PDB file of C-alpha atoms and ligand atoms in Angstrom:
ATOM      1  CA  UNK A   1     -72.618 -43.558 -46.343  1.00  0.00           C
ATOM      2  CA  UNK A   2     -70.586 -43.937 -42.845  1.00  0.00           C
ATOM      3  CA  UNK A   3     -68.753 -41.321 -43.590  1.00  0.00           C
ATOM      4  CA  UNK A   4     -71.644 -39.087 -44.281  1.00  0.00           C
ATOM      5  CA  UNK A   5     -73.324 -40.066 -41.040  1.00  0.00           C
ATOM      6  CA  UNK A   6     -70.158 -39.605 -39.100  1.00  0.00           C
ATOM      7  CA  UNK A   7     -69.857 -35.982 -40.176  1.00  0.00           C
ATOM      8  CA  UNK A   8     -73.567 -35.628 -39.732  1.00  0.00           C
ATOM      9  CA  UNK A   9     -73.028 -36.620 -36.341  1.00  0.00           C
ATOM     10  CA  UNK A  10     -70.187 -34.065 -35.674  1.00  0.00           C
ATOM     11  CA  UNK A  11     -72.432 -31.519 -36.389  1.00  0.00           C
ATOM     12  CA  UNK A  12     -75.097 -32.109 -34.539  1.00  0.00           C
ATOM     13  CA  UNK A  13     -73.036 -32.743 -31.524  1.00  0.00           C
ATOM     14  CA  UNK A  14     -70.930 -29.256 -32.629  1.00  0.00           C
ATOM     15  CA  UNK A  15     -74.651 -27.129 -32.937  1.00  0.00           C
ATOM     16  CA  UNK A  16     -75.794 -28.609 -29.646  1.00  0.00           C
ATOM     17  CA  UNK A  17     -72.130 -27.346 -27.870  1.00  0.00           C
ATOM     18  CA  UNK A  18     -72.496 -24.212 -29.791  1.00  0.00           C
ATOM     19  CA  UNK A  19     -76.017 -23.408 -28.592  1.00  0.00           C
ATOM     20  CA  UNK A  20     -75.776 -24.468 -24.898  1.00  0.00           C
ATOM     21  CA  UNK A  21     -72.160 -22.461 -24.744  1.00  0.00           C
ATOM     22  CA  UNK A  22     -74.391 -19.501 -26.160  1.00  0.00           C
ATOM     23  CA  UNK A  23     -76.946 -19.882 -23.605  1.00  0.00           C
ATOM     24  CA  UNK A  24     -74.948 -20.157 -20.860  1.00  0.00           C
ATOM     25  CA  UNK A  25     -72.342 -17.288 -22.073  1.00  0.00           C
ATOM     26  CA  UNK A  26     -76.136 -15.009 -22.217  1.00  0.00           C
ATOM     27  CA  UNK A  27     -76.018 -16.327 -18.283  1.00  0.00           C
ATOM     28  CA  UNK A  28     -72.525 -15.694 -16.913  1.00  0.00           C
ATOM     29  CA  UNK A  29     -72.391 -12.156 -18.297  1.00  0.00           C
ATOM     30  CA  UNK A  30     -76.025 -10.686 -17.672  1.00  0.00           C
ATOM     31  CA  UNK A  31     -74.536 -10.090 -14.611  1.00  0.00           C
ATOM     32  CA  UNK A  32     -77.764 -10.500 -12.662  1.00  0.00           C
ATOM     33  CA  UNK A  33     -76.603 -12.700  -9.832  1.00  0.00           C
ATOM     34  CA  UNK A  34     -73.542 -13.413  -8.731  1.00  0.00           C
ATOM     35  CA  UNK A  35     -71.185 -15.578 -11.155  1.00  0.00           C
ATOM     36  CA  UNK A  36     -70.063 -18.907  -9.314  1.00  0.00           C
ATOM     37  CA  UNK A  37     -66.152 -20.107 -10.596  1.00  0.00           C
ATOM     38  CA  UNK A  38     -64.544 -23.324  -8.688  1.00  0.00           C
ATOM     39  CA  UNK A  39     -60.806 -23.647  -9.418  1.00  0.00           C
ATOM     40  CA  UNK A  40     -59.844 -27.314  -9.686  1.00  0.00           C
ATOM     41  CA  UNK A  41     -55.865 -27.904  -8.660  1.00  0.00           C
ATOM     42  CA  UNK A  42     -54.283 -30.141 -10.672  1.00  0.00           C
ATOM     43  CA  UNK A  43     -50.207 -31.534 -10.336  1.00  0.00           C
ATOM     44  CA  UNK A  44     -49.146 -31.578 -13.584  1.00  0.00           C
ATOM     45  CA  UNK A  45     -45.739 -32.984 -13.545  1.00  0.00           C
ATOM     46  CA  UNK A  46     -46.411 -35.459 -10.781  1.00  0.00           C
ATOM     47  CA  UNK A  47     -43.893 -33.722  -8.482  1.00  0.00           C
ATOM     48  CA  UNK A  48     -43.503 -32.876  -4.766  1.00  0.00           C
ATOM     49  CA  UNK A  49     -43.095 -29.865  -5.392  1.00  0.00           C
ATOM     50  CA  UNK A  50     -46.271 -29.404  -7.370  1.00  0.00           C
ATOM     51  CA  UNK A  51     -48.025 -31.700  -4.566  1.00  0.00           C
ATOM     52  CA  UNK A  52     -47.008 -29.567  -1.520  1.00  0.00           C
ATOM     53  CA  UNK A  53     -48.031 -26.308  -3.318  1.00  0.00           C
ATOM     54  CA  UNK A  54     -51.645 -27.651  -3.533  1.00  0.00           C
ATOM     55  CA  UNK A  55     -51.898 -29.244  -0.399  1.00  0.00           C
ATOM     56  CA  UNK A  56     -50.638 -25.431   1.268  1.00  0.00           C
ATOM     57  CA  UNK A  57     -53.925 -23.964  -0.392  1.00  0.00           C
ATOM     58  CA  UNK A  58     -56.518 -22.419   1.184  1.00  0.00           C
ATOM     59  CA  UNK A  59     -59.761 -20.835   0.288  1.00  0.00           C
ATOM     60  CA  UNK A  60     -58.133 -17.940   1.331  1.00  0.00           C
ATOM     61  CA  UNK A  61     -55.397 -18.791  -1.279  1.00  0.00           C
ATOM     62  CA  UNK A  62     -57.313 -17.800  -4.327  1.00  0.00           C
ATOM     63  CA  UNK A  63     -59.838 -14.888  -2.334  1.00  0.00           C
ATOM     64  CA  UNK A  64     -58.047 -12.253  -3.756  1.00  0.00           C
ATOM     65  CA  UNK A  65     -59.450 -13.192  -7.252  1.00  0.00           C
ATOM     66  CA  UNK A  66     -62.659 -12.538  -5.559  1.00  0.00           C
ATOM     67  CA  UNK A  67     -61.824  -9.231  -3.860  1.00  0.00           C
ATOM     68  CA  UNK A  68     -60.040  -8.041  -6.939  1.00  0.00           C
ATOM     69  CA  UNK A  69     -63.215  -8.365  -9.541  1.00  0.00           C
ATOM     70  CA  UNK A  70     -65.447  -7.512  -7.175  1.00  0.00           C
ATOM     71  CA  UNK A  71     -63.292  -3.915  -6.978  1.00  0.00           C
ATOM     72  CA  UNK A  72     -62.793  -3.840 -10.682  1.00  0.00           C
ATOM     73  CA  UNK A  73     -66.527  -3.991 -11.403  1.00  0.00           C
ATOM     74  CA  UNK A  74     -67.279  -1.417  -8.990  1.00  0.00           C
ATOM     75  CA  UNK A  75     -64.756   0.879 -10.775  1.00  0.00           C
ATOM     76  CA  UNK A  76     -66.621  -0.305 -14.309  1.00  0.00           C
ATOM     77  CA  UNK A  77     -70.056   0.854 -12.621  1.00  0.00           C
ATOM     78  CA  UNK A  78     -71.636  -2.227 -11.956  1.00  0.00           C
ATOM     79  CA  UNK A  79     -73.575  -2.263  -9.197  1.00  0.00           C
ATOM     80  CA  UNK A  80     -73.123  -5.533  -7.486  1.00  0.00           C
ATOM     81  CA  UNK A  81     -71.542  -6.508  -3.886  1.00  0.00           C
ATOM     82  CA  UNK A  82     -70.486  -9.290  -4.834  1.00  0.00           C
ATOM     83  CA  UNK A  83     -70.168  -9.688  -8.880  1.00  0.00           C
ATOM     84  CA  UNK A  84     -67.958 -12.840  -8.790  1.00  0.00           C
ATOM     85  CA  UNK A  85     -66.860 -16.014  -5.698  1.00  0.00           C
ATOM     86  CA  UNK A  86     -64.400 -17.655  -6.330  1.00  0.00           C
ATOM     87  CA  UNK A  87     -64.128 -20.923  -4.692  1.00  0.00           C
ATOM     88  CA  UNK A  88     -61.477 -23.921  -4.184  1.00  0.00           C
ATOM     89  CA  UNK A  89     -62.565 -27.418  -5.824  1.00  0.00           C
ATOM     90  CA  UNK A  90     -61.242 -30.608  -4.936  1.00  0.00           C
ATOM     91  CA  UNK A  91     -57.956 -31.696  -6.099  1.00  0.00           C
ATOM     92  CA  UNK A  92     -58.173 -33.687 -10.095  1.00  0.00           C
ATOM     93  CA  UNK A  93     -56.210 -36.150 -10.437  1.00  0.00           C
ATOM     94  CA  UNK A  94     -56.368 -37.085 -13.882  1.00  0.00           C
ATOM     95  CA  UNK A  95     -54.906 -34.884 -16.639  1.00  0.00           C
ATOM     96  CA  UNK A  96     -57.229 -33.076 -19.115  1.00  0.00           C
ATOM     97  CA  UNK A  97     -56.396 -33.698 -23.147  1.00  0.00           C
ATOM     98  CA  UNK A  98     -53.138 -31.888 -24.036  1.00  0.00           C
ATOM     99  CA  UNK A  99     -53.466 -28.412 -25.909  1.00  0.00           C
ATOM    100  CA  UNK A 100     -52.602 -28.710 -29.743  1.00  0.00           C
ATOM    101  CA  UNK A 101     -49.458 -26.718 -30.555  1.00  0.00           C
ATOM    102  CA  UNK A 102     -49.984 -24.590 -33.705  1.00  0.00           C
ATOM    103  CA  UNK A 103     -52.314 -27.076 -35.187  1.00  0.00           C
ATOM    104  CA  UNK A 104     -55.156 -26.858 -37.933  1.00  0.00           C
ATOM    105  CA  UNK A 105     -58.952 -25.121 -37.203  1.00  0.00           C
ATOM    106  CA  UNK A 106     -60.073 -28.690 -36.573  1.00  0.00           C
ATOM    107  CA  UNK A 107     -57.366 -29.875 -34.315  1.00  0.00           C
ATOM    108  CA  UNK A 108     -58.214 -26.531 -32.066  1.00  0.00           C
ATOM    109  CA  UNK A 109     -62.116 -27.705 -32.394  1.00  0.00           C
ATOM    110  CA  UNK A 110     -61.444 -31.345 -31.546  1.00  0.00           C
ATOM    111  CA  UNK A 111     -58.785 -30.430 -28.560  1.00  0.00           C
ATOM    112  CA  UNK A 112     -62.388 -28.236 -27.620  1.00  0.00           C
ATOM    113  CA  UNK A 113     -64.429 -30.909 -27.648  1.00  0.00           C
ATOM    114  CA  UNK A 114     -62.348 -33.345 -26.440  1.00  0.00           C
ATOM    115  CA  UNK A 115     -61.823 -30.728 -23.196  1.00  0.00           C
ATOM    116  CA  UNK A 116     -65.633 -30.669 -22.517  1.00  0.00           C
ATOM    117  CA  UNK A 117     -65.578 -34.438 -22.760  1.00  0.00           C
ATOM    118  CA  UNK A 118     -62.883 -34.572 -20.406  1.00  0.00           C
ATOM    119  CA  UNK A 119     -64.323 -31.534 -17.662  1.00  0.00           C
ATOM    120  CA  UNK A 120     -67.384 -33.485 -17.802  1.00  0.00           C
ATOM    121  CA  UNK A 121     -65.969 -37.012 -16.693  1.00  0.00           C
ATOM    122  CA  UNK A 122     -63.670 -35.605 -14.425  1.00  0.00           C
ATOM    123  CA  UNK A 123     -64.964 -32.622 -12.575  1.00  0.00           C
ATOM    124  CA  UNK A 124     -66.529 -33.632  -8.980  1.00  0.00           C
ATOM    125  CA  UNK A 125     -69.172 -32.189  -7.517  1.00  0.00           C
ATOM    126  CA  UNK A 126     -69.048 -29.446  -5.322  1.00  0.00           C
ATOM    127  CA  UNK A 127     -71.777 -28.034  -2.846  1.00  0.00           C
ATOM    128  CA  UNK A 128     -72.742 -24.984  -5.412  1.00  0.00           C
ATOM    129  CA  UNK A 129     -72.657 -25.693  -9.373  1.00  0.00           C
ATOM    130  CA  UNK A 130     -70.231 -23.466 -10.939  1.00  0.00           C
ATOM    131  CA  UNK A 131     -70.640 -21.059 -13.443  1.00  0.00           C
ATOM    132  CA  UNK A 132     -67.289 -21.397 -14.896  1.00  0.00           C
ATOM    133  CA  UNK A 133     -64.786 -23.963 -14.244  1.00  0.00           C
ATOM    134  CA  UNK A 134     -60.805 -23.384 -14.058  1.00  0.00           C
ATOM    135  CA  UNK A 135     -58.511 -26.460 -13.995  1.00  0.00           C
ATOM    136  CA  UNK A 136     -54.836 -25.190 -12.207  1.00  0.00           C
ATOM    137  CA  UNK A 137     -52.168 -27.342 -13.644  1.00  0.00           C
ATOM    138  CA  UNK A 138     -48.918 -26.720 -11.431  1.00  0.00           C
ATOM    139  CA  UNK A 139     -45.247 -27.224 -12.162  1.00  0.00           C
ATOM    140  CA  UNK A 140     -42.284 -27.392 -10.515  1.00  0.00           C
ATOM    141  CA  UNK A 141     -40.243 -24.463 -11.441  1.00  0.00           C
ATOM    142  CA  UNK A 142     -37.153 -26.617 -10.512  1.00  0.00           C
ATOM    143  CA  UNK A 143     -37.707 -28.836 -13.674  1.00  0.00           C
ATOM    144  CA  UNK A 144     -39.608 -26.530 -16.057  1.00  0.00           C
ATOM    145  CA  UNK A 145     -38.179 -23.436 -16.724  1.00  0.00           C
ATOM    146  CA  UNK A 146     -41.574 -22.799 -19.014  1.00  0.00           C
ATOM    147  CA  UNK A 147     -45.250 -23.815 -18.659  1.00  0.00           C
ATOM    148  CA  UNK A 148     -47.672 -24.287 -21.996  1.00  0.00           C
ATOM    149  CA  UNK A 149     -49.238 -21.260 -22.776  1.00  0.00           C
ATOM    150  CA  UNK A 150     -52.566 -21.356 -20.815  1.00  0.00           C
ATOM    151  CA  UNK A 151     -56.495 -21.765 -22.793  1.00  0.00           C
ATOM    152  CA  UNK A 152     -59.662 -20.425 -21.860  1.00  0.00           C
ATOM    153  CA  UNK A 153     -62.180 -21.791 -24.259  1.00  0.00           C
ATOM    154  CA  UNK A 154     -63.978 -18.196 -25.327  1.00  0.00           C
ATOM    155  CA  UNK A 155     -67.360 -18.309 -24.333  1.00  0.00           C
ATOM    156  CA  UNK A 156     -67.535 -22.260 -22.645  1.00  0.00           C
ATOM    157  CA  UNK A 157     -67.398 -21.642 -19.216  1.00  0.00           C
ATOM    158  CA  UNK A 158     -63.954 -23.980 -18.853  1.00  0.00           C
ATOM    159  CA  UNK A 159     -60.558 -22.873 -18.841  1.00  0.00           C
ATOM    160  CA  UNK A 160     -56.584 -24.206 -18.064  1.00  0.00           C
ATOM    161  CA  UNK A 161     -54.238 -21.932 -16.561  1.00  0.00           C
ATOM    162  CA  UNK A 162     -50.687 -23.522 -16.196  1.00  0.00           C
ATOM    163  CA  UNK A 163     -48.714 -22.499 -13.480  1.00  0.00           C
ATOM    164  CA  UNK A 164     -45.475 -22.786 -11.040  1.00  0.00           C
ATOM    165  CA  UNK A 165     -46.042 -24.454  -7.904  1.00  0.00           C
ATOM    166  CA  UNK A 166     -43.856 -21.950  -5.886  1.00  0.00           C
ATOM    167  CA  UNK A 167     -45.369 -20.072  -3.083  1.00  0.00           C
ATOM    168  CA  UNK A 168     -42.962 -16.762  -5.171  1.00  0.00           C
ATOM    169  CA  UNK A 169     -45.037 -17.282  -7.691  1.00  0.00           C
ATOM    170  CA  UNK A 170     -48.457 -17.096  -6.004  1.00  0.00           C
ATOM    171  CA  UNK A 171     -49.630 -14.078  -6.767  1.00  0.00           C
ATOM    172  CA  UNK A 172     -48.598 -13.803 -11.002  1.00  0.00           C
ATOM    173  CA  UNK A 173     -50.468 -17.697 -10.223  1.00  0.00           C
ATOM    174  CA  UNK A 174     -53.570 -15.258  -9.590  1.00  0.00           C
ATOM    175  CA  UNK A 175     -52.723 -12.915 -12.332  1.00  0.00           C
ATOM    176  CA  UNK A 176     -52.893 -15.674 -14.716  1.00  0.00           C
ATOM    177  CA  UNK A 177     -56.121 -17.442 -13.548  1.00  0.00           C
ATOM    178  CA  UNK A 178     -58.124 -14.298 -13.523  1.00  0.00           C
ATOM    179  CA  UNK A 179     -56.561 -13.661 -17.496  1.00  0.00           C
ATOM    180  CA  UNK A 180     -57.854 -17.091 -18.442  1.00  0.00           C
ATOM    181  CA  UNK A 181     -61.654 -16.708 -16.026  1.00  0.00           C
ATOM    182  CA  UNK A 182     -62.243 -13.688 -17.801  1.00  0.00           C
ATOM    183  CA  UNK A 183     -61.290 -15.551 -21.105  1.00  0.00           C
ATOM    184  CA  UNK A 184     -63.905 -17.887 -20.804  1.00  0.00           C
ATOM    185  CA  UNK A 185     -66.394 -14.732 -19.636  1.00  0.00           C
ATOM    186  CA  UNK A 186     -65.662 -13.482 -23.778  1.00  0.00           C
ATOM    187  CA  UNK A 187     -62.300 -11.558 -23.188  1.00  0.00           C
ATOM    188  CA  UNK A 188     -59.596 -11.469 -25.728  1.00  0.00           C
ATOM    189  CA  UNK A 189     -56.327 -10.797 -25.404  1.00  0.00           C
ATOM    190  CA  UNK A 190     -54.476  -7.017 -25.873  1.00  0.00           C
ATOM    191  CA  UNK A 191     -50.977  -8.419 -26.705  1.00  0.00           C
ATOM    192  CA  UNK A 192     -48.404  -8.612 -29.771  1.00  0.00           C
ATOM    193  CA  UNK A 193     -49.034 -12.315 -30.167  1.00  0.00           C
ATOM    194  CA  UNK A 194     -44.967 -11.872 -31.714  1.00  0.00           C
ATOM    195  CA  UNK A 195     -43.552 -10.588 -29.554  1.00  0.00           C
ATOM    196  CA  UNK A 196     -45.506 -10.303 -26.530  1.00  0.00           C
ATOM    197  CA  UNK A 197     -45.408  -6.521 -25.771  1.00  0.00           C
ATOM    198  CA  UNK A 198     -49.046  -4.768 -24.631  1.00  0.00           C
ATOM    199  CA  UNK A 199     -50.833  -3.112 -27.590  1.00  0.00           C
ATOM    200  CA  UNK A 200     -51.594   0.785 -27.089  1.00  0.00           C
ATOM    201  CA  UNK A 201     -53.870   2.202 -26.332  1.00  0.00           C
ATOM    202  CA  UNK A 202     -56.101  -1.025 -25.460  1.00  0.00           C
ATOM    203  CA  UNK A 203     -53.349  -3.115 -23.483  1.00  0.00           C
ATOM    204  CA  UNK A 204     -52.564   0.196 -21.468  1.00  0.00           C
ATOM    205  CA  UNK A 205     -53.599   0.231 -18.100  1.00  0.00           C
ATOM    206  CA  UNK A 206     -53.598   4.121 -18.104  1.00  0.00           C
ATOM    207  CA  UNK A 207     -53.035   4.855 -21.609  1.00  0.00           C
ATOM    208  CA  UNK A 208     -53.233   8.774 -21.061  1.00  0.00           C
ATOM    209  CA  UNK A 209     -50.262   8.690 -18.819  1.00  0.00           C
ATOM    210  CA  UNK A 210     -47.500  11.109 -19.902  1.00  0.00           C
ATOM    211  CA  UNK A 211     -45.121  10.263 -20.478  1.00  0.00           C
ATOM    212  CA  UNK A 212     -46.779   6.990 -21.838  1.00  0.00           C
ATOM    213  CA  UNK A 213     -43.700   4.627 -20.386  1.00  0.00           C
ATOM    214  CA  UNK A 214     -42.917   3.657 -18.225  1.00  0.00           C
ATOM    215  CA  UNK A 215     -46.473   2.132 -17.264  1.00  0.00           C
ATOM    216  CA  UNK A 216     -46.934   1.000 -13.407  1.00  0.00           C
ATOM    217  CA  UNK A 217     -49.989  -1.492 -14.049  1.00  0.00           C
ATOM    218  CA  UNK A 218     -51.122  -4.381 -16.652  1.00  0.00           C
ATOM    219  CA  UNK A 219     -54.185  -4.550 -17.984  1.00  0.00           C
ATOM    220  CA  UNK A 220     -54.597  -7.391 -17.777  1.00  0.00           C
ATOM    221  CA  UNK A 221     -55.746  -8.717 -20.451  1.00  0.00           C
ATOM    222  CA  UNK A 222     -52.129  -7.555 -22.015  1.00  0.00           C
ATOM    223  CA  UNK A 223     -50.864  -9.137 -18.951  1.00  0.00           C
ATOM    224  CA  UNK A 224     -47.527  -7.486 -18.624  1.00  0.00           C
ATOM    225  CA  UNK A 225     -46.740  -3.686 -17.747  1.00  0.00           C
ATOM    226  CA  UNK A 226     -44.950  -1.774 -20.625  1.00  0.00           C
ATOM    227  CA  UNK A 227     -41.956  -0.947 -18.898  1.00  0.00           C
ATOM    228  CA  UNK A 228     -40.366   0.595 -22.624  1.00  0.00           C
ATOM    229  CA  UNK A 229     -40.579  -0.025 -26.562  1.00  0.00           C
ATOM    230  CA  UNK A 230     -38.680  -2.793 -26.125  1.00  0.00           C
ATOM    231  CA  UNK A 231     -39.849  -4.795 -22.708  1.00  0.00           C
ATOM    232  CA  UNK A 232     -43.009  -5.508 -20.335  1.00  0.00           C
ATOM    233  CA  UNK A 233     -42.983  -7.360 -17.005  1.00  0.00           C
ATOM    234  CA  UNK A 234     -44.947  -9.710 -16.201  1.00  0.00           C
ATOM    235  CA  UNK A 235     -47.106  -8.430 -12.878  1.00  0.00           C
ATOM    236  CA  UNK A 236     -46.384  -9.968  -9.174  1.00  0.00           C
ATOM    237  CA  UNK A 237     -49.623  -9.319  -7.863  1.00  0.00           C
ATOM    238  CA  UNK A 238     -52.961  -8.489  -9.012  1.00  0.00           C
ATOM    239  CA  UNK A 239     -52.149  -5.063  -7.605  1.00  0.00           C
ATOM    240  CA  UNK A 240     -50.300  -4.399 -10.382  1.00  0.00           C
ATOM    241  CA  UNK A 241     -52.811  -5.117 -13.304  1.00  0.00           C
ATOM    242  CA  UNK A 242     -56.932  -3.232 -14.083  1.00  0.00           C
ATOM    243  CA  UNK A 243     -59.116  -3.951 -16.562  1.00  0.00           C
ATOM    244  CA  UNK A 244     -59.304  -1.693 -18.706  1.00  0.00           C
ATOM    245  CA  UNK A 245     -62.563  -0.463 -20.854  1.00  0.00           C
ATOM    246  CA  UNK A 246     -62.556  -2.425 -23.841  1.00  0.00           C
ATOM    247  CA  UNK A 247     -62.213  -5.627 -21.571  1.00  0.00           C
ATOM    248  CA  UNK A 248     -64.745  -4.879 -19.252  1.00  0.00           C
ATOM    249  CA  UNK A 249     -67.243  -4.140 -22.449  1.00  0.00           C
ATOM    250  CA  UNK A 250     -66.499  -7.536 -23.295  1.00  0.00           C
ATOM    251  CA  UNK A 251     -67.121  -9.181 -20.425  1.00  0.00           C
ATOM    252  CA  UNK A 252     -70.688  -7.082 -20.247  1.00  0.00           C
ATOM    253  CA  UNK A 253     -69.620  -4.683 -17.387  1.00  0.00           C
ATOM    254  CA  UNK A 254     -70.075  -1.649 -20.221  1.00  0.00           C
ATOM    255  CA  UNK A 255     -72.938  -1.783 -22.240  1.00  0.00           C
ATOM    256  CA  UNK A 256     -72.029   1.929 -23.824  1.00  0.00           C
TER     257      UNK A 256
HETATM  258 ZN1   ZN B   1     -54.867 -14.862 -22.984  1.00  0.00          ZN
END
């Protein structure tokens, strides 16, 4: 009988996620006004190092992200000044729910769930309600050599990027955040999930180039440049990544 009502109450909170996700996914890419993301930093490890980085950033920090999409979309034939703002939250200082590693279905759907839980206790308010919310968990490189593979919940308006808190690494920082905004905006990844390497033609930034390698840009939803068969480098700068077609039909740029 419990047990019944338990599981009827997991569904009825999963519908209710599930159909104000879908409403609000309808919102974000109609693209009729312009989409409102805060980026929340976040020290991960506890470090100086990771401390210092996010008290050096400034709004002007992260305006590339702004610049960038805006340019994209314009290339994509949207007509909008200003398709995207990206703004600077307060610092968080409590850590959202750890990702599961491999894990079951349900582990990935509780983790989900148990993120939403967390973005909703946590996240402050800021002077305009965001559209989409990215938390910006930093590292010291000096101590972690890797970060966890970052998680944009498709379609719920939340992600996590993971990242090095090295002023170096500030601009693949950006490279990574957009990857995971435009995650939770419906993109999906154009990458070998085995080995990592860009899949053709999709992952491509210009996959008509001859000869085909070495590529010069990302796309960034592949988010490394095919450099050969064998290798792809991760990008410095958003500079060095597009978005290519089949992500920007995702996202709703290209309703063709
Ligand atoms: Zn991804």
């Amino acid at each position: 009988m419990y047990k019944r009502l338990r599981i009827g109450i997991l569904l009825f909170i999963l519908l209710t996620v599930a159909i104000s996700a879908w409403r609000a996914n309808a919102k974000v890419t109609g693209w009729k006004s312009t989409l409102q993301v805060a980026l929340f930093p976040i020290n991960a490890d506890g470090s100086t190092a990771s401390q210092r980085y996010i008290e050096a950033l400034q709004p002007e920090s992260i305006e590339p992200i702004s610049k960038y999409l805006g340019e994209q979309a314009s290339a994509h034939g949207l007509q909008m000044l200003y398709p995207v703002r990206v703004s600077l939250g307060p610092v968080i200082r409590t850590l959202p729910p750890p990702q599961p590693r491999g894990g079951s279905a349900l582990d990935a759907i509780r983790w989900s769930l148990s993120m939403r839980w967390w973005a909703w206790r946590h996240t402050p308010a800021t002077a305009i309600h965001p559209d989409v919310r990215l938390y910006l968990l930093y590292y010291d490189p000096a101590t972690h050599t890797s970060v966890p593979d970052s998680a944009g919940l498709a379609k719920g308006q939340i992600g996590i990027a993971h990242l090095f808190a090295t002023r170096t690494m500030h601009g693949s920082n950006l490279v990574v955040s957009t990857h995971e905004l435009l995650h939770t905006l419906g993109a999906t990844d154009k990458y070998e999930p085995r080995n990592g390497l860009p899949r053709f033609p999709e992952g491509y930034a210009e996959p008509a180039r001859t000869p085909r390698l070495p590529q010069l840009q990302a796309e960034i939803m592949a988010g490394r440049i095919p450099r050969d068969e064998e290798h792809a480098e991760i990008p410095v700068s958003l500079d060095e990544t597009l978005i290519g077609p089949v992500t920007a039909r995702e996202i709703g740029w290209a309703r063709q």
